[in-house]
Amino acid sequence: MTHLPACTIVSNNYLAMARVFAESYKLHHPGAEVYVCIVDRPSPKIRYQDLPFRTIFAQELPIPAFFNFAFRYGIMELNTAVKPYLLAHLRDQFGLDRALYFDPDILVLSPLERFAQSLENHSAILTPHITRGLDDAWRPSERIIQMSGTYNLGFLGLRLDDSTSEFLEWWQDRLYRFCLHDIHNGLFVDQKWMDLAPGFLPSVDIERSPAYNIAYWNLPHRKLEKKSEGWFVNGERAGFFHFSGIVFDHLEAISRYQSRVSSSSHPEIMPLFNEYRDRVAAAGHDEVRSTPYGFERFDTSNVYVPIFLRRALQRLDPYGIRWPNPFDDSDRNSFLAWLTEPIEFKGGTLNRAVLCLWEERPDLIETLPQVWGTDLHAYVDWLLSVSEEQRSGLASILLEGVSKRQLPGALRQLPVTTPFNGGIPYEKEPLLSLNLSDPGEAATWLNDAVPTVHATPVVTRLGLKIYELRDDVQKEFPDPVGEDQTTFTRWFLFSAVDEYRLHSDLIKPVLRSLPLRERLEWRMMRLRKKGALSRPRSLPYRARALDGNHPLIRRSGEAQKVASSHRRGEVLEFMTGKPQNGVNLAGYFGAASGVGQIVRGTAEAFERIGMPSVRVPFDVDPWARIFNGRILQPAGAPFDVTLMHVNADETPRALRMLPTATAASTFKIGYWFWELSHFPLALADRFDYLDELWAPSRFCQKSFEVLSTIPVRYVPPCVLAPEPNEMERSRFGMDAKRFYFFFAFDVFSIPERKNPAAVIDAFNLAAAKTRKDIGLILHVNQASQDRDLVRRLQDRAGSSRVIIHTDPLTRGNVDSLLACSDAYVSLHRSEGLGLPPIEALYLRKPVVATDYGGVTDFLDSTTGFPVGYDLVRLSSDYPPYPAGALWADPDIDSAAAAMVRVVEDPEESVRRANAGFVRVSGLYGLEAASARFGRELQRVFERDVSSSARRVSPPDSLPARTDAMLRSRS
């Protein structure tokens, strides 16, 4: 019969073992073909044509950006990462429909016909590490086996047909990025992923016979015996033995990976170990074992690549977008040149290589947390005084340019943003990874109401998480969702708020569920605390969350898109042929918020002009992308310009989610939104993290410029046109013939600023002044988070012609609701930009809006119906907007008159709506924004972006600086 083909994977130093495996397999399977994938560069000292198998070099496999792939992995990781690519290659190039994979340190002891029969009926064959329990007093323990994988991937039988094609693609995708040796965090190269195979494949044979894949991990349960006809195990003919971790000079240890068995406890196996050692030696192991690994050094300089630089490339450029061959160090755009480029700071000069080393070493981060600040001198002293081994293999050439000195006053110390330590928190301490004083998008998840016995007061997920942390609270309130629901809620509001410095967004859902009397009592208590409701201080950076978001936020799936979406051939003229000219585009790509809409628009504009860019999402669950405590962004962040669509308060946290070399040395541009005419002094230090700020509106620009120490440029964003679904008015309860005004807002966008009550009042007044049949539809996003607000709006409306829409809607359905309406009204007290009015004008809907804030860039008496206002001071805090700040109070009579004119003068309404469409298309449309971004980035690229650390030094006192600036402007 025809025997199954077999394959294995080695580097040059293991070729003798591969030879012994191939000979032993062919001995028991005459005529069978053996394929060996060599994960190495060809060596002139090895005659590959004389080897007893067919050789395939790993770079022949269909692996995108292979040399980038090879650089990112150590030798063991790379040898395992190519496995699914080899199996697919055997299928596609050699026409194999099934194959057996073996590790090269395996000796076949008898025919394996059983596997051929198994693959007739199953898609795969797996061998479990153990089939009985182990005593955990020795290595490996059951726990370590669970962490490294249920099945040992030293052997795998696989059909190569339609039943496994999708599985192989999935496995390739995972190993392209995550074939990592990090057992304690649930990753062990290619092996751990195979735990999912029985669920993914139609039929898997779990081979439990003691005859196969005999190795140190199962020897306690297997008794080997040598007989005249061969080796037997537990009375059954042995199939193959796996010499994993064998040390040829110390066979007594059995394997360097364990302490459970030895030659003294299992003397019967020593003849087999002696035989294997002799066969490997006869195959030329002494000649090949010292062959240098072909992927261990840079090409020209011959500098050794330490493991921390491989890890750095995993974070920086995992798809080879900027450095498809990082080994190539022959020109000034190489990865090595980038690593050794001097970066100047106030206290001296570092380079990216030593920043990458610092990021990889928790001991250095703990001892020297401010290496580009006050600890720079100490770090340089350490780098120049210890050996290369102590520096994790950092060769002297990688210290190029590193020095300490006090540079002139034109330079300043960067604020410290230490990389987040992404170790998985203890089971009872999930809140330690979140910043509760500034939760960002995580507020939505934390505010989810949990099931309780009584409808009110509300107990949120955050309340229960805090409850789990506190033994004293558990004793005081044994039943927080039942008998103790009310008293526990009072503790949350009157104690936990201060103890955990909770942001106001985390308080509102609970507070609004209380009766009015108790709400007033709480507010009086806060007033007695003299301003405790002002914006909480941020936690120290090292205690901040790595991400303000949570798994419930929709994933963007960028990892699968980035390689195909990058247009290598479409580089604009302003790119000047430099591959390093591109943008790390960061933001909340999956968020339904305005900031999310804007970053998606920027991404579309970059696509339009062919701008090389990678997306750095801040709203994707990071835990699935953490390795060795560091976040692996889906496509890295390889470019020298970073554009961050995050607001001022989130900027330090966002920088911590970038690779340190990117955060410390790139030209960083912030794209901030702010809704008041005065930027808060408490956030003035956030300018120090950036090199430049883009303002989406003139209103924002003026607000930022008062305190900014960096250039603030007016750069209107790209606002994508709405894409409504095909829906009838009846879907939203709208009368077919009635004229509807529309307004939408989110309960977390501060209802007092959005001002829905004024919209209702103006509509009711307009309805009384016109005979036209008009209606108002008001969509409240996340209405479940503030049901009391919804009730108040319904009471205020008092009319069947006002529809308060509270059902959750997709983005497309919100666009449909806008399309079904006839006009848009926004009586906001302030807007940083005004996205809904822009989107309404895209659909040629008349817009009535307060003549204040960012809307004034596009709305006037020719493009819409502006509403007059009076400036008023906030009488109380509406975090993040403090009491005493100014915003607009729209004139209700003026708004009602404008709404009446919209319905009674349709020709004028159409004329202004059409003019508004032209205005917003020319200002925010894809074509206009693309050209504008191109010009702005051309200007940035023409700067010396590599010297982004060269900044103007601020005065010692931030308040003194800002006071002086305010006096100079008055």
CSV table of C-alpha atoms in Angstrom, one decimal, residues 775-919:
chain,number,residue,atom,x,y,z
A,775,GLY,CA,-44.3,67.0,14.6
A,776,LEU,CA,-41.1,66.5,16.5
A,777,ILE,CA,-39.2,63.2,16.8
A,778,LEU,CA,-36.5,63.2,19.5
A,779,HIS,CA,-34.2,60.2,19.6
A,780,VAL,CA,-32.5,59.5,22.9
A,781,ASN,CA,-29.5,57.3,22.6
A,782,GLN,CA,-28.7,55.0,25.6
A,783,ALA,CA,-32.0,56.0,27.1
A,784,SER,CA,-31.9,53.0,29.5
A,785,GLN,CA,-29.1,54.8,31.3
A,786,ASP,CA,-31.3,57.7,32.4
A,787,ARG,CA,-35.0,56.7,32.4
A,788,ASP,CA,-35.8,59.6,34.7
A,789,LEU,CA,-34.6,62.1,32.0
A,790,VAL,CA,-36.8,60.4,29.4
A,791,ARG,CA,-39.8,60.6,31.7
A,792,ARG,CA,-39.2,64.4,32.3
A,793,LEU,CA,-38.9,64.9,28.5
A,794,GLN,CA,-42.2,63.0,27.9
A,795,ASP,CA,-43.9,65.1,30.6
A,796,ARG,CA,-42.5,68.3,29.1
A,797,ALA,CA,-43.7,67.4,25.6
A,798,GLY,CA,-47.3,66.8,26.6
A,799,SER,CA,-48.3,66.2,23.0
A,800,SER,CA,-48.9,63.2,20.7
A,801,ARG,CA,-47.1,65.1,18.0
A,802,VAL,CA,-43.8,64.7,19.9
A,803,ILE,CA,-42.3,61.3,19.6
A,804,ILE,CA,-39.6,60.4,22.2
A,805,HIS,CA,-37.7,57.6,20.5
A,806,THR,CA,-35.7,55.4,22.9
A,807,ASP,CA,-35.1,52.1,21.1
A,808,PRO,CA,-31.4,51.4,20.5
A,809,LEU,CA,-30.6,52.1,16.8
A,810,THR,CA,-27.7,51.1,14.6
A,811,ARG,CA,-25.8,53.9,12.9
A,812,GLY,CA,-27.6,53.2,9.6
A,813,ASN,CA,-31.0,53.3,11.3
A,814,VAL,CA,-30.2,56.7,12.9
A,815,ASP,CA,-29.3,57.9,9.4
A,816,SER,CA,-32.6,56.5,8.2
A,817,LEU,CA,-34.5,58.4,11.0
A,818,LEU,CA,-32.8,61.6,9.8
A,819,ALA,CA,-33.7,60.8,6.2
A,820,CYS,CA,-37.3,60.2,7.1
A,821,SER,CA,-37.5,63.6,8.8
A,822,ASP,CA,-38.0,66.9,7.1
A,823,ALA,CA,-35.7,69.3,9.1
A,824,TYR,CA,-33.2,69.2,11.9
A,825,VAL,CA,-33.2,71.3,15.0
A,826,SER,CA,-30.4,71.7,17.6
A,827,LEU,CA,-30.8,74.2,20.4
A,828,HIS,CA,-27.5,73.2,22.0
A,829,ARG,CA,-25.8,75.4,24.5
A,830,SER,CA,-22.5,74.6,22.9
A,831,GLU,CA,-21.0,72.3,20.3
A,832,GLY,CA,-17.3,71.8,19.4
A,833,LEU,CA,-18.3,71.0,15.8
A,834,GLY,CA,-21.9,70.0,15.3
A,835,LEU,CA,-22.0,66.6,13.5
A,836,PRO,CA,-25.8,66.1,13.3
A,837,PRO,CA,-26.4,69.5,11.6
A,838,ILE,CA,-23.6,68.7,9.1
A,839,GLU,CA,-25.2,65.3,8.4
A,840,ALA,CA,-28.6,66.9,8.0
A,841,LEU,CA,-27.2,69.3,5.4
A,842,TYR,CA,-25.6,66.4,3.6
A,843,LEU,CA,-29.2,65.1,3.1
A,844,ARG,CA,-30.3,68.7,2.1
A,845,LYS,CA,-32.5,69.0,5.2
A,846,PRO,CA,-33.1,72.6,6.6
A,847,VAL,CA,-31.3,73.1,9.9
A,848,VAL,CA,-32.3,75.3,12.8
A,849,ALA,CA,-29.5,75.6,15.3
A,850,THR,CA,-28.1,77.8,18.0
A,851,ASP,CA,-25.7,80.3,16.5
A,852,TYR,CA,-22.9,79.4,18.8
A,853,GLY,CA,-20.0,77.0,18.8
A,854,GLY,CA,-18.5,74.9,16.0
A,855,VAL,CA,-21.7,75.2,13.9
A,856,THR,CA,-20.8,78.8,13.0
A,857,ASP,CA,-18.2,77.5,10.6
A,858,PHE,CA,-20.9,76.3,8.3
A,859,LEU,CA,-24.2,77.6,9.4
A,860,ASP,CA,-25.4,81.2,8.8
A,861,SER,CA,-28.5,82.9,7.4
A,862,THR,CA,-27.6,81.6,3.9
A,863,THR,CA,-27.1,78.0,4.8
A,864,GLY,CA,-29.6,77.5,7.6
A,865,PHE,CA,-31.7,79.2,10.3
A,866,PRO,CA,-29.4,80.4,13.1
A,867,VAL,CA,-31.0,81.0,16.5
A,868,GLY,CA,-29.9,83.9,18.8
A,869,TYR,CA,-28.8,83.3,22.3
A,870,ASP,CA,-27.5,84.9,25.6
A,871,LEU,CA,-24.2,83.9,27.2
A,872,VAL,CA,-24.8,82.5,30.6
A,873,ARG,CA,-22.6,81.0,33.3
A,874,LEU,CA,-23.0,77.5,34.5
A,875,SER,CA,-24.7,77.6,37.9
A,876,SER,CA,-23.4,74.1,38.8
A,877,ASP,CA,-20.9,71.5,37.6
A,878,TYR,CA,-21.8,69.4,34.6
A,879,PRO,CA,-18.5,67.4,34.4
A,880,PRO,CA,-16.3,68.0,32.5
A,881,TYR,CA,-17.9,71.5,32.3
A,882,PRO,CA,-17.3,73.4,35.6
A,883,ALA,CA,-19.5,75.8,37.3
A,884,GLY,CA,-18.8,79.4,36.3
A,885,ALA,CA,-17.9,78.6,32.7
A,886,LEU,CA,-19.8,80.2,29.9
A,887,TRP,CA,-22.2,78.7,27.3
A,888,ALA,CA,-25.1,79.8,25.2
A,889,ASP,CA,-28.8,79.9,26.3
A,890,PRO,CA,-30.8,79.9,23.0
A,891,ASP,CA,-33.7,82.2,22.6
A,892,ILE,CA,-36.8,80.0,22.5
A,893,ASP,CA,-39.0,82.6,20.7
A,894,SER,CA,-36.3,83.0,18.0
A,895,ALA,CA,-36.1,79.2,17.6
A,896,ALA,CA,-39.8,78.8,17.4
A,897,ALA,CA,-40.0,81.6,14.8
A,898,ALA,CA,-37.3,79.9,12.7
A,899,MET,CA,-39.1,76.6,12.9
A,900,VAL,CA,-42.3,78.3,11.7
A,901,ARG,CA,-40.5,79.9,8.8
A,902,VAL,CA,-39.0,76.5,7.8
A,903,VAL,CA,-42.5,75.0,7.3
A,904,GLU,CA,-44.3,78.1,6.0
A,905,ASP,CA,-41.6,79.2,3.5
A,906,PRO,CA,-40.6,75.9,1.8
A,907,GLU,CA,-38.8,77.6,-1.1
A,908,GLU,CA,-36.5,79.5,1.2
A,909,SER,CA,-35.9,76.3,3.3
A,910,VAL,CA,-34.9,74.4,0.2
A,911,ARG,CA,-32.7,77.3,-1.0
A,912,ARG,CA,-30.8,77.4,2.3
A,913,ALA,CA,-30.6,73.6,2.6
A,914,ASN,CA,-29.1,73.4,-0.8
A,915,ALA,CA,-26.6,76.1,0.0
A,916,GLY,CA,-25.8,74.3,3.2
A,917,PHE,CA,-25.2,71.1,1.3
A,918,VAL,CA,-22.6,73.0,-0.9
A,919,ARG,CA,-21.0,74.5,2.2
